[in-house]
Short mmCIF file of C-alpha atoms and ligand atoms in Angstrom, two decimals:
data_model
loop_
_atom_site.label_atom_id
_atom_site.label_comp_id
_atom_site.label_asym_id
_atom_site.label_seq_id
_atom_site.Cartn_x
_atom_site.Cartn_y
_atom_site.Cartn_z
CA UNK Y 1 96.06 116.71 2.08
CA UNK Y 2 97.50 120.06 1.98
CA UNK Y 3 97.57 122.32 4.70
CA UNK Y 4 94.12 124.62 5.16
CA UNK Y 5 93.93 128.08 6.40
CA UNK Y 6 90.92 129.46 8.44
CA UNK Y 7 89.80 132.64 9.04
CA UNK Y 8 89.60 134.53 12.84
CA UNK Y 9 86.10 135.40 12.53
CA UNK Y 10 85.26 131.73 11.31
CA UNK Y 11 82.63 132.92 8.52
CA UNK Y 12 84.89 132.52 5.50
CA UNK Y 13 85.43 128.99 3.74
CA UNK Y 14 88.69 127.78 4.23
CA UNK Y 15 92.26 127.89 1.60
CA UNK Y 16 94.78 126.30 0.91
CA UNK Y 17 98.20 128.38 0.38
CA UNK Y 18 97.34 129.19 -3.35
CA UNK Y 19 94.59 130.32 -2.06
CA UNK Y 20 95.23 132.58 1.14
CA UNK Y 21 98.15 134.20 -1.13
CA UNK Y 22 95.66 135.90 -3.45
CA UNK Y 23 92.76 136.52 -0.71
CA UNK Y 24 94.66 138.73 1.54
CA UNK Y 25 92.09 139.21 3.83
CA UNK Y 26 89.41 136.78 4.11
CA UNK Y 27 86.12 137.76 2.96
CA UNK Y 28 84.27 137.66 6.37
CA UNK Y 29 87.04 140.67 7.10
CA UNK Y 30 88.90 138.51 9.65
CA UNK Y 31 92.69 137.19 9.17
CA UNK Y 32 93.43 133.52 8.19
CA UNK Y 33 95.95 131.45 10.07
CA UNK Y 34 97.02 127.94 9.53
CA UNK Y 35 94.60 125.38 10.71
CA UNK Y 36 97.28 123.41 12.38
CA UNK Y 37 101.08 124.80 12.93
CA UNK Y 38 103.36 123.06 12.19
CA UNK Y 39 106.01 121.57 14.88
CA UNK Y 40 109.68 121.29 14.67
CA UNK Y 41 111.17 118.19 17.33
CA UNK Y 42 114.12 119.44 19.43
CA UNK Y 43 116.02 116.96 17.18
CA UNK Y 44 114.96 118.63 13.88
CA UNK Y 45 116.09 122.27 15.31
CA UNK Y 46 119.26 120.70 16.27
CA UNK Y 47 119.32 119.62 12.53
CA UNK Y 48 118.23 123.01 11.30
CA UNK Y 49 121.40 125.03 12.98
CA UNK Y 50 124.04 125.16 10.83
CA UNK Y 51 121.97 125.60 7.73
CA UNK Y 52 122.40 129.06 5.68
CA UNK Y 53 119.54 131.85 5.47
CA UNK Y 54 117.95 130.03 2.30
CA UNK Y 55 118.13 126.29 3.56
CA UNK Y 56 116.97 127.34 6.65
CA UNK Y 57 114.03 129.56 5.11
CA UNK Y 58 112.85 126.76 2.82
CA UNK Y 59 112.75 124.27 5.38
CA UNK Y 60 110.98 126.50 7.64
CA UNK Y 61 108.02 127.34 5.08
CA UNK Y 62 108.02 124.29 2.79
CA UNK Y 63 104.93 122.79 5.35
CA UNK Y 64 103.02 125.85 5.04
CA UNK Y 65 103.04 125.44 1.38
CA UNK Y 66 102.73 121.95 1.09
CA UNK Y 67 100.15 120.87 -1.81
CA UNK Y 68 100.58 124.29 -3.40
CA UNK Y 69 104.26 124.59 -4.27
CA UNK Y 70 106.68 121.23 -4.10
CA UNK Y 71 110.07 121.81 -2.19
CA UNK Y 72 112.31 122.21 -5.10
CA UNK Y 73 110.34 125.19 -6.34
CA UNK Y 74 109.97 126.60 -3.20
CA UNK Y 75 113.54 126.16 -2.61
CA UNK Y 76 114.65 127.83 -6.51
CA UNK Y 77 112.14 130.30 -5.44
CA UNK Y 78 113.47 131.16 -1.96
CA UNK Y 79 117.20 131.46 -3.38
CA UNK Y 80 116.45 133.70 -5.84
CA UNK Y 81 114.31 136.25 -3.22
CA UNK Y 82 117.37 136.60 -0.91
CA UNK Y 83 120.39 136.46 -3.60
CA UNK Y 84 120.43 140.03 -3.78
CA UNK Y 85 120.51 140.94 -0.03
CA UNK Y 86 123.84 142.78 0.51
CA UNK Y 87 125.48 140.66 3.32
CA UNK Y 88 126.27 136.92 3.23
CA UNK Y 89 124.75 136.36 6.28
CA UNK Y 90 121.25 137.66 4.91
CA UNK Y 91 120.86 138.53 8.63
CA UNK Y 92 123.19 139.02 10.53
CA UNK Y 93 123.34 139.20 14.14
CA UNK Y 94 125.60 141.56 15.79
CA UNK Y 95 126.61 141.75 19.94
CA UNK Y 96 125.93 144.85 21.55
CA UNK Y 97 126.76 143.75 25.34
CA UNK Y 98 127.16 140.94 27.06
CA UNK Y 99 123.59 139.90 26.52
CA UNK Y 100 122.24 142.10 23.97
CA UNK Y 101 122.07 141.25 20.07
CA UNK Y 102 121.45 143.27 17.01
CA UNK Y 103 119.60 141.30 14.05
CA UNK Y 104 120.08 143.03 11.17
CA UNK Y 105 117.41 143.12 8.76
CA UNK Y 106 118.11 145.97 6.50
CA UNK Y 107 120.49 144.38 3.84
CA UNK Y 108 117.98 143.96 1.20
CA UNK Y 109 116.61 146.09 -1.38
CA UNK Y 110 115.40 148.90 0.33
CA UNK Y 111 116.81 148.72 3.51
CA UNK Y 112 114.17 147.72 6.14
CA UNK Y 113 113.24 143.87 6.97
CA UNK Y 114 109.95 144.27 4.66
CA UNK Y 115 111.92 143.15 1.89
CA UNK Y 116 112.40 139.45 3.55
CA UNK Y 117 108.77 139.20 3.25
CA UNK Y 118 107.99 141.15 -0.20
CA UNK Y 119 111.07 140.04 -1.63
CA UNK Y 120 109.63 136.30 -1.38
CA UNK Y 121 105.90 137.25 -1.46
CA UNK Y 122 106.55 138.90 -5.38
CA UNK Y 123 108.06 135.32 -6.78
CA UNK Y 124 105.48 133.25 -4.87
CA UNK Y 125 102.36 135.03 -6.66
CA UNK Y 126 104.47 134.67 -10.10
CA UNK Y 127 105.09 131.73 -10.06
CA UNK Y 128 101.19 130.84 -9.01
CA UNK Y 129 99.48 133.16 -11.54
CA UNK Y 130 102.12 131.87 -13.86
CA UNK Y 131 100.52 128.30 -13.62
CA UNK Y 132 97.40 129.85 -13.68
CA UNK Y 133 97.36 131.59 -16.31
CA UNK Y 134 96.42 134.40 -14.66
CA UNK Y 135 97.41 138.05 -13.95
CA UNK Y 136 96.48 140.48 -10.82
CA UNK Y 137 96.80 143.84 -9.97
CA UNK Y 138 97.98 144.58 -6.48
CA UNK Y 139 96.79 147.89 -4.91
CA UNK Y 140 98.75 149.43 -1.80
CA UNK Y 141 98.78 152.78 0.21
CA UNK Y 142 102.11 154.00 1.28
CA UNK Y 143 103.73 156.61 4.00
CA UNK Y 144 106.62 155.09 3.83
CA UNK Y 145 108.87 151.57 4.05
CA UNK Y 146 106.00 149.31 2.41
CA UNK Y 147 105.48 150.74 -0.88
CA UNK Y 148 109.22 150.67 -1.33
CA UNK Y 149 109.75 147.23 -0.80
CA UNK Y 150 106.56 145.64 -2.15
CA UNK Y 151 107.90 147.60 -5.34
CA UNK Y 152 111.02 145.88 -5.10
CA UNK Y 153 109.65 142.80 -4.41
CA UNK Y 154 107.38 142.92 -7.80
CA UNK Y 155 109.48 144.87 -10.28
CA UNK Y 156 110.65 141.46 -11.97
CA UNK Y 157 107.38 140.08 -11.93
CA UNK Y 158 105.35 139.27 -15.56
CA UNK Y 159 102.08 138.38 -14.22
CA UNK Y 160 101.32 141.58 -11.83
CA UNK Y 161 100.90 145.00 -12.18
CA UNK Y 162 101.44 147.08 -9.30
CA UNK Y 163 100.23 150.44 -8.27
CA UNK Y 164 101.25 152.31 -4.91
CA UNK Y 165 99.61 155.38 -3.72
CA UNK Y 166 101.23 157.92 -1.41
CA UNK Y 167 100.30 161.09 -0.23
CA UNK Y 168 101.75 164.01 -2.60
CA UNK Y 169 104.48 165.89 -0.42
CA UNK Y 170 104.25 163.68 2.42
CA UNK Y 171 106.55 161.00 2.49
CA UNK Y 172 110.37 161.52 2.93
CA UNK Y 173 112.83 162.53 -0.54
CA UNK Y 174 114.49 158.87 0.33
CA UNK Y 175 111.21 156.68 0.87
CA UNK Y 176 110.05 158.39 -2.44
CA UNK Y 177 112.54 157.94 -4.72
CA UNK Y 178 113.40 154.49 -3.14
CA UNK Y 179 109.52 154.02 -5.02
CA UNK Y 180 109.95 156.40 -8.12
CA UNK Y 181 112.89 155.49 -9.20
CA UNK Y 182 112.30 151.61 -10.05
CA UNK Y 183 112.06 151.37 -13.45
CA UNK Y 184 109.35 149.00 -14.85
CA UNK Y 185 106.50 148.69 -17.20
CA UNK Y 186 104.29 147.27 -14.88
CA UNK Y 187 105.01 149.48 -11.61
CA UNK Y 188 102.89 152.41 -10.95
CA UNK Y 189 103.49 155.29 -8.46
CA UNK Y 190 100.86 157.42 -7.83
CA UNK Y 191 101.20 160.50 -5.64
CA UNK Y 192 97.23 161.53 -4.22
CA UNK Y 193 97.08 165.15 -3.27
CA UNK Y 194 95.90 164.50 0.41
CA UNK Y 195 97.18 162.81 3.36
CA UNK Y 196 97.50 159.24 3.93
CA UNK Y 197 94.52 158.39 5.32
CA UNK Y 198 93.28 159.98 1.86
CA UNK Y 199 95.52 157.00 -0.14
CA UNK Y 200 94.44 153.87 2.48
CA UNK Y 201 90.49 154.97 2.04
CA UNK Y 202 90.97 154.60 -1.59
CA UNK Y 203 92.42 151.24 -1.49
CA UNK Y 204 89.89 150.18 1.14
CA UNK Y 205 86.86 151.35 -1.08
CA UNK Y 206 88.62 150.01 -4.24
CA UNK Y 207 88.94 146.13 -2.91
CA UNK Y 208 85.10 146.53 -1.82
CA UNK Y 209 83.92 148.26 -5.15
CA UNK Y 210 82.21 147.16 -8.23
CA UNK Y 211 84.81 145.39 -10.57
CA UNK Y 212 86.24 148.46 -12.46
CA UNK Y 213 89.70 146.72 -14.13
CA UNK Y 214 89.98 144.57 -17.02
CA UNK Y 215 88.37 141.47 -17.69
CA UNK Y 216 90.14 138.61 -15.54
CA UNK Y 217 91.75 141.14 -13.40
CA UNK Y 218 91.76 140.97 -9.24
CA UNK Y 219 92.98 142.94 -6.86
CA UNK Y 220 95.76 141.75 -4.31
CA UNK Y 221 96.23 143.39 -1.07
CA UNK Y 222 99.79 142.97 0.04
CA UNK Y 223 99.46 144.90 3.56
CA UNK Y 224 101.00 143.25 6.91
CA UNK Y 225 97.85 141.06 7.07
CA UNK Y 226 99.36 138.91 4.07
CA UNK Y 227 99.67 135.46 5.82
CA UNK Y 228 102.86 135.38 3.29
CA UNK Y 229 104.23 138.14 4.32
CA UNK Y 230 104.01 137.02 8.31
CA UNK Y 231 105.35 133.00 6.90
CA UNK Y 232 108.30 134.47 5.25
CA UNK Y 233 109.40 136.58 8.80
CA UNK Y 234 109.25 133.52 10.87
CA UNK Y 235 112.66 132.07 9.55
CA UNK Y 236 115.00 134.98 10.85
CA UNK Y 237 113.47 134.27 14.57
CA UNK Y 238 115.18 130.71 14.13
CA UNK Y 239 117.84 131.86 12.35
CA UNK Y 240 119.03 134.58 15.28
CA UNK Y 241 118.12 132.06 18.11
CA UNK Y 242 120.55 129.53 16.38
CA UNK Y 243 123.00 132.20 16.34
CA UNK Y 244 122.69 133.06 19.83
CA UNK Y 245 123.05 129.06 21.16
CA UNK Y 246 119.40 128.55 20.81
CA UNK Y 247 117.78 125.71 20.63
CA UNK Y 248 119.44 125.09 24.04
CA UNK Y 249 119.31 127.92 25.63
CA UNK Y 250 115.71 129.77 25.30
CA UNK Y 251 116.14 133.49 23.77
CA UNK Y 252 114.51 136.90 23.87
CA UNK Y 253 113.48 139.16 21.06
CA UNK Y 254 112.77 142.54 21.45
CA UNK Y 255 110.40 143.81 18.47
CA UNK Y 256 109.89 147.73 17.28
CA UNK Y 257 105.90 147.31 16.89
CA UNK Y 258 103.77 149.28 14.65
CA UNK Y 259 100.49 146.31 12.55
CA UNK Y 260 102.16 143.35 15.25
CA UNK Y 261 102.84 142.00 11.95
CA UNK Y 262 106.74 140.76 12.78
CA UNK Y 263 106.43 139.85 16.36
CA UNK Y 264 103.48 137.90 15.48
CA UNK Y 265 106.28 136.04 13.71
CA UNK Y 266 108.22 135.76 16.69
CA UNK Y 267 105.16 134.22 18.25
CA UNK Y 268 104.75 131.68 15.55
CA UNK Y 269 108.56 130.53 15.22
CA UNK Y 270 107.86 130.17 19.49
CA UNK Y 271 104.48 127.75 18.95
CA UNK Y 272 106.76 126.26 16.44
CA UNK Y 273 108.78 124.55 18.81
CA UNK Y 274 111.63 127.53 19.03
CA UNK Y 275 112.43 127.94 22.93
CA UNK Y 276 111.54 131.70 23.84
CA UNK Y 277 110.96 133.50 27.15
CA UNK Y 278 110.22 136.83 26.25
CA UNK Y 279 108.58 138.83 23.36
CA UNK Y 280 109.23 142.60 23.79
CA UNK Y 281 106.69 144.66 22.09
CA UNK Y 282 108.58 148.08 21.52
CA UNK Y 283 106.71 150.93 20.79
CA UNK Y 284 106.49 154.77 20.23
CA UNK Y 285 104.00 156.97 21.75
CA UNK Y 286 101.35 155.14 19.78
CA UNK Y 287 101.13 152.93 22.13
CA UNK Y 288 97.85 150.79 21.62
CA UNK Y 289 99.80 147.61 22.50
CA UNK Y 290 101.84 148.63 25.60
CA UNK Y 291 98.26 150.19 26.77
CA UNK Y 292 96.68 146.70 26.03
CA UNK Y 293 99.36 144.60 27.78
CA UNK Y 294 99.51 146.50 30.84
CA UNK Y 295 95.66 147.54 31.62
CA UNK Y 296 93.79 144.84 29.26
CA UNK Y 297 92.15 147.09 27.32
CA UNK Y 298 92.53 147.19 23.35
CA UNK Y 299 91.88 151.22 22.88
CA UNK Y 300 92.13 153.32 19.53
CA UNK Y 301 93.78 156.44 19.64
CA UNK Y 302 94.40 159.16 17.36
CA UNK Y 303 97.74 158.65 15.47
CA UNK Y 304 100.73 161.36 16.24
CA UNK Y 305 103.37 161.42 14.09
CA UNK Y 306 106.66 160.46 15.92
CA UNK Y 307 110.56 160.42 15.08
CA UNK Y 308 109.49 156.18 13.90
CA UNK Y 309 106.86 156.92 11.13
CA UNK Y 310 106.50 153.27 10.58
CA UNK Y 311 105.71 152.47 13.54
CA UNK Y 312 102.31 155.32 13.69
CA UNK Y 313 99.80 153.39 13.62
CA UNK Y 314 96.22 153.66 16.09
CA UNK Y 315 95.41 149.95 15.84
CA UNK Y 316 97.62 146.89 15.11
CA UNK Y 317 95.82 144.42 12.71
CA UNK Y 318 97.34 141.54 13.45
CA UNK Y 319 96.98 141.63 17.00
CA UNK Y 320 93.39 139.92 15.88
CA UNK Y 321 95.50 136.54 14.61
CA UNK Y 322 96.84 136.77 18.37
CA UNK Y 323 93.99 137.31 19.90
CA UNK Y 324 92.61 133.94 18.20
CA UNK Y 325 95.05 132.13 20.06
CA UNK Y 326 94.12 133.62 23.50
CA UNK Y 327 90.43 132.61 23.04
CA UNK Y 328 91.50 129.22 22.35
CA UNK Y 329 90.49 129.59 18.69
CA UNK Y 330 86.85 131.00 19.46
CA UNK Y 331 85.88 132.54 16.40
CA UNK Y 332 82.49 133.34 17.33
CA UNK Y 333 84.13 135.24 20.21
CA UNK Y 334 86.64 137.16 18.35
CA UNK Y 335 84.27 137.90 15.49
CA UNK Y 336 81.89 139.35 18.58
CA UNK Y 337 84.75 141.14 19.49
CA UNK Y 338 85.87 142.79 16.78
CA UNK Y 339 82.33 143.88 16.16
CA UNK Y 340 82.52 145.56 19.49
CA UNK Y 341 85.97 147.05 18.77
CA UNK Y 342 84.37 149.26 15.58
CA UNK Y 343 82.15 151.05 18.05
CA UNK Y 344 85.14 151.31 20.88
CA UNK Y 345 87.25 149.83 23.26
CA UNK Y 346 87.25 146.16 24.29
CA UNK Y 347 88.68 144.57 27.43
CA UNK Y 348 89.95 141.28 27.03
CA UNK Y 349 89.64 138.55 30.00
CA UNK Y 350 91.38 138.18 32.95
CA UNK Y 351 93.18 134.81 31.70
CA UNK Y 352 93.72 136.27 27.97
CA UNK Y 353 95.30 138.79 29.89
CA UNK Y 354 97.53 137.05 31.71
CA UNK Y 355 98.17 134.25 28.99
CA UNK Y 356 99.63 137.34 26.94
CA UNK Y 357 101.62 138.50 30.03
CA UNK Y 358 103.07 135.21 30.26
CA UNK Y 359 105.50 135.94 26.73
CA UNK Y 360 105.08 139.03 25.91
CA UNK Y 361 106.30 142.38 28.18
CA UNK Y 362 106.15 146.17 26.32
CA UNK Y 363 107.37 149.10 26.84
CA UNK Y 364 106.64 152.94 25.37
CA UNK Y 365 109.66 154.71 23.90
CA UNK Y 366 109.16 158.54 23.44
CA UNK Y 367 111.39 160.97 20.55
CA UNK Y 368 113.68 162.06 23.16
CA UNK Y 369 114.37 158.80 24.47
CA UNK Y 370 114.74 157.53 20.76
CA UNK Y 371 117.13 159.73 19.99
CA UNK Y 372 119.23 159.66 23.94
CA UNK Y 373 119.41 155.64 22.99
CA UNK Y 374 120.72 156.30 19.09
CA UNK Y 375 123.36 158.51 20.67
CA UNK Y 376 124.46 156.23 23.85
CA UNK Y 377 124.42 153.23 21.49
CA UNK Y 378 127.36 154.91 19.04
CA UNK Y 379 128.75 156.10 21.96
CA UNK Y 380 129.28 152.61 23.78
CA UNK Y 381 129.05 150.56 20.66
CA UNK Y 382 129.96 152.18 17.52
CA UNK Y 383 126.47 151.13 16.08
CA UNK Y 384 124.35 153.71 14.39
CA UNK Y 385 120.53 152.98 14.87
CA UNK Y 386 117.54 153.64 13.02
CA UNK Y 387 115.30 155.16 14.76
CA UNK Y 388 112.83 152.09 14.68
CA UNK Y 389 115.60 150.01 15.84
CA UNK Y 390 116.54 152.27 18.70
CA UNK Y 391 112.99 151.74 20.30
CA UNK Y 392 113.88 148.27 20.07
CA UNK Y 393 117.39 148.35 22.18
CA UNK Y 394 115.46 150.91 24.79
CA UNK Y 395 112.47 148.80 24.66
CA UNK Y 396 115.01 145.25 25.42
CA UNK Y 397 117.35 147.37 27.97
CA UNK Y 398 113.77 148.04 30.32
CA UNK Y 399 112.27 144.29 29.60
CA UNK Y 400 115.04 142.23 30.11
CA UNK Y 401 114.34 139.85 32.93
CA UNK Y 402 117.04 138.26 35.35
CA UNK Y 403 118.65 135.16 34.17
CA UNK Y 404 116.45 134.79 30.94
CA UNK Y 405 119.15 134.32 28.46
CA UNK Y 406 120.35 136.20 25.21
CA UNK Y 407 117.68 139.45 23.81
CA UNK Y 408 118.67 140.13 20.94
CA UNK Y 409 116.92 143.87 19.21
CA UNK Y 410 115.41 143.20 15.62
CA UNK Y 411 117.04 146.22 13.96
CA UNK Y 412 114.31 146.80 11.34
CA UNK Y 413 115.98 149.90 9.06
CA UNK Y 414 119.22 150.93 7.94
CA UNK Y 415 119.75 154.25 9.47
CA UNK Y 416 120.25 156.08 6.48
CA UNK Y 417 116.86 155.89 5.32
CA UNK Y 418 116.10 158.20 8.19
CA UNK Y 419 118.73 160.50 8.17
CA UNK Y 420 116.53 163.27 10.19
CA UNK Y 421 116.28 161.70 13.26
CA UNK Y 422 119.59 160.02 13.36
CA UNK Y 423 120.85 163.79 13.04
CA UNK Y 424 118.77 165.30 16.07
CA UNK Y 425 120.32 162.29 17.90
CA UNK Y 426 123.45 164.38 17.65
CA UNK Y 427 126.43 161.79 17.32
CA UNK Y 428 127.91 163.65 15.00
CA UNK Y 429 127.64 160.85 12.41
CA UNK Y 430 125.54 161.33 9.58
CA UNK Y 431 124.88 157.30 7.99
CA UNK Y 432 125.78 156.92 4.17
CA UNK Y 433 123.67 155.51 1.49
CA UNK Y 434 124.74 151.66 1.08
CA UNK Y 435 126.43 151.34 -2.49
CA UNK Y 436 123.73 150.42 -4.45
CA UNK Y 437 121.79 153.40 -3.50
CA UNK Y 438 124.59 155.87 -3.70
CA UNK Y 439 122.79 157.67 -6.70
CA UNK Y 440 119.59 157.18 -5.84
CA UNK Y 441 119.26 161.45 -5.99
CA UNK Y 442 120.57 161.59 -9.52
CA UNK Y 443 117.96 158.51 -10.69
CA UNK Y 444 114.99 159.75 -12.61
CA UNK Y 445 111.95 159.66 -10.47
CA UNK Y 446 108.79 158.50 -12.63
CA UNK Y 447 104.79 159.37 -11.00
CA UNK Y 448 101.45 160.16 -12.13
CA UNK Y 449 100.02 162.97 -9.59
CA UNK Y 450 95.91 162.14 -9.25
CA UNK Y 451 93.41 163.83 -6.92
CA UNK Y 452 91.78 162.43 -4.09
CA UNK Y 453 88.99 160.76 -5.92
CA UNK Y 454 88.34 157.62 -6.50
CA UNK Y 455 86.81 157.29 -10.09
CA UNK Y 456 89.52 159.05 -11.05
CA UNK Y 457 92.27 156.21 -9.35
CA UNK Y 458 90.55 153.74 -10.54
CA UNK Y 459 90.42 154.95 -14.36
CA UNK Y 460 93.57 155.20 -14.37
CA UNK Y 461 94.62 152.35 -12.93
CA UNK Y 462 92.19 150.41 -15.63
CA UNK Y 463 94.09 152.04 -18.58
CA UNK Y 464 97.12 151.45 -16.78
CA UNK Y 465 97.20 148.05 -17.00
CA UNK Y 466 99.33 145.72 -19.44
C1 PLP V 1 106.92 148.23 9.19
C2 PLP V 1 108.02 148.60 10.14
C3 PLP V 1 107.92 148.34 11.53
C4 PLP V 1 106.68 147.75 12.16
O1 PLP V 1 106.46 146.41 11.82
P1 PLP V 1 105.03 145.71 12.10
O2 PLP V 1 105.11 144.38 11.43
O3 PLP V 1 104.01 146.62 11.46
O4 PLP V 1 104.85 145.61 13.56
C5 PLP V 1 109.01 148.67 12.31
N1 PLP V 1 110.12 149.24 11.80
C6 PLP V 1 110.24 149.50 10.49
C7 PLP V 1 111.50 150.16 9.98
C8 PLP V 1 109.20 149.20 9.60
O5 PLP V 1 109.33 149.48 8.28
#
């Protein structure tokens, strides 16, 4: 019997893998998690440590995708996603102080750890719509590192056509040709005049619309709520605590935070059987997590743009799959819950609370401090940070707990692909363009330009199609 998947709010019939890859969200709006998570023995992590990135990663998800995909596709599969990552290691981890790590998680394709989970995500639904016969059309909204990578991740693919909207004018020269610039037949970049609120409403009111593409055609939402995209970031939590002299010794991760997508990750490799003391949830002045952790009340707020664009966000989706957990699997409590939460704040109990508190600390990281810790880190390291990553290395610095072991800071972009902000960080470095993007400013940039309506996107897209 193959593993099932159920959904937070408990309404939707249950999947197996196949199934949960092409749903995205589950149709009763909640998120679907794995029925029951699988366990690793402290004998089979002992087992699992010297193993590279790609044995590691397909022993990690083959029981997710039992039933669905056998191990020697999974592993041919896995291989392939990760050949092209620009460091042997695949992720490597890097020592900052005495206890402090770096994980590294910016050698693939576009330069930010998205591509370890779009990278995989783009041969898994190929090689399931392949045996299906099938073809979809995944639809995504952009301001920045996502549309990039899930791009990337698809460009090879025959059985999906992809179209990524971002808002005309509003995304950085680097994020936009890292999207323009891929050549394909079946990738589509489509610049909306208006913000990108503008581009995610269109999405949103495309997956709930009448069918408007071609006969046999679905829509595939590859956003953070992807239960492949969260499987495929659990490895690299093993893989860094291995690194670190984990299993034996328990480690730390601190996590730059925007959806709660990749620390959810953290949390799963932990419930896994992965010894871990502390989850640092790092955050800019958006700061809907560090406000929930410390008062107990989940609050939207309006979004400002910060110095971290990926991490400007007013709520953090995943945070529901969490929540799940902390209400013992309740689904008819978190479904009442997130009922609430679309008409305003919620509090969550006095033993959630504290269950949270138990693994996870946060901290709040604002554009001055960002750029203070990008300078004192070249200064006393010779590392240049992101600044996504630098949020995490403050973030670890003020969390870091007596006696707790190794923290080691997911560094989740190259710096490079945010060149402003490493600049008003004034170490007098600017950070070069890996190799394989050297000429990304001479590469021809290919978009369609549509206005903000939504007969019009989805016209388009229809002809579109292959
Ligand atoms: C997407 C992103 C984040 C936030 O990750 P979540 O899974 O949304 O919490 C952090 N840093 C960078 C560079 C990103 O692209």
């Amino acid at each position: 019997m193959s593993l099932q998947y159920l959904s937070t709010r408990g309404q939707a019939p249950t999947l197996d893998f196949e199934g949960v890859l092409l749903a995205g969200l589950a149709k009763d709006g909640g998120l679907y998690l794995p029925q029951a998570l699988p366990h690793f023995s402290a004998a089979e992590l002992h087992a699992m440590r010297g193993m590279s990135y790609a044995e590691l990663a397909t022993t990690v998800i083959a029981p997710f995708v039992e039933g669905s995909i056998d191990r020697d596709t999974l592993e041919g599969l896995v291989s392939d996603a990760y050949r092209d990552f620009r460091h042997q290691a695949t992720a490597p981890v890097i020592q900052l102080d005495h206890d402090q790590w770096l994980l590294e998680l910016f050698h693939g394709p576009t330069l930010a750890f998205k591509d370890f989970a779009l990278q995989l995500l783009g041969r898994l639904l190929d090689h399931v719509l392949s045996r299906r016969g099938e073809k979809v059309v995944i639809m995504g909204a952009t301001s920045g590192d996502t549309g990039s990578a899930a791009i990337e991740g698809c460009r090879h693919c025959e059985h999906v056509d992809i179209f990524i909207l971002y808002p005309d004018g509003r995304v950085s020269e680097v994020q936009r040709r890292q999207m323009t610039t891929v050549a394909g037949a079946n990738i589509h970049n489509v610049a909306i005049r208006g913000n990108f609120d503008d581009c995610q409403a269109l999405v949103k009111a495309s997956f709930v619309a009448e069918p408007f593409l071609p006969e046999g055609r679905s829509l595939v939402a590859v956003n953070s709520i992807n239960w492949a995209r969260i499987m495929a970031q659990i490895v690299y939590y093993f893989y860094a605590a291995f690194a670190v002299g984990g299993p034996d010794r328990p480690v730390n991760f601190s996590v730059p935070t925007g959806n709660f997508g990749d620390i959810y990750a953290g949390y799963l490799a932990h419930r896994m059987g992965l010894p871990v003391n502390n989850l640092v949830i790092a955050t800019n002045r958006n700061d809907v997590l560090h406000r929930m952790l410390t008062t107990g009340t989940y609050g939207r707020q309006p979004i400002e743009a910060s110095l971290s664009p990926s991490m400007d966000i007013s709520i953090s989706s995943n945070f529901e799959r969490l929540l799940f957990d902390l209400y013992d699997g309740d689904a008819a409590q978190i479904n009442q819950m997130m009922t609430d939460f679309a008409q305003g704040d919620i509090g969550l109990s006095d033993t959630a609370l504290s269950r949270a508190q138990k693994l996870f600390t946060s901290a709040r990281v604002s554009d001055e401090e960002t750029c203070d810790e990008i300078r004192m880190m070249w200064e006393r390291t010779g590392q240049l940070l992101d600044p996504h990553t630098a949020i995490g290395t403050r973030a670890a610095r003020l969390c870091t707990r007596e006696g707790e072991g190794p923290m080691v800071t997911l560094a989740t972009a190259h710096p490079a692909k945010f060149p402003a902000a490493v600049a008003r960080a004034e170490t007098g470095q600017e950070p070069v363009l890996p190799g394989h993007l050297a000429d990304l400013f001479e590469r021809e940039e290919r978009f369609d330009t549509l206005d903000n309506d939504l007969a019009t996107v989805q016209a388009y897209m229809a002809d579109m199609c292959l």
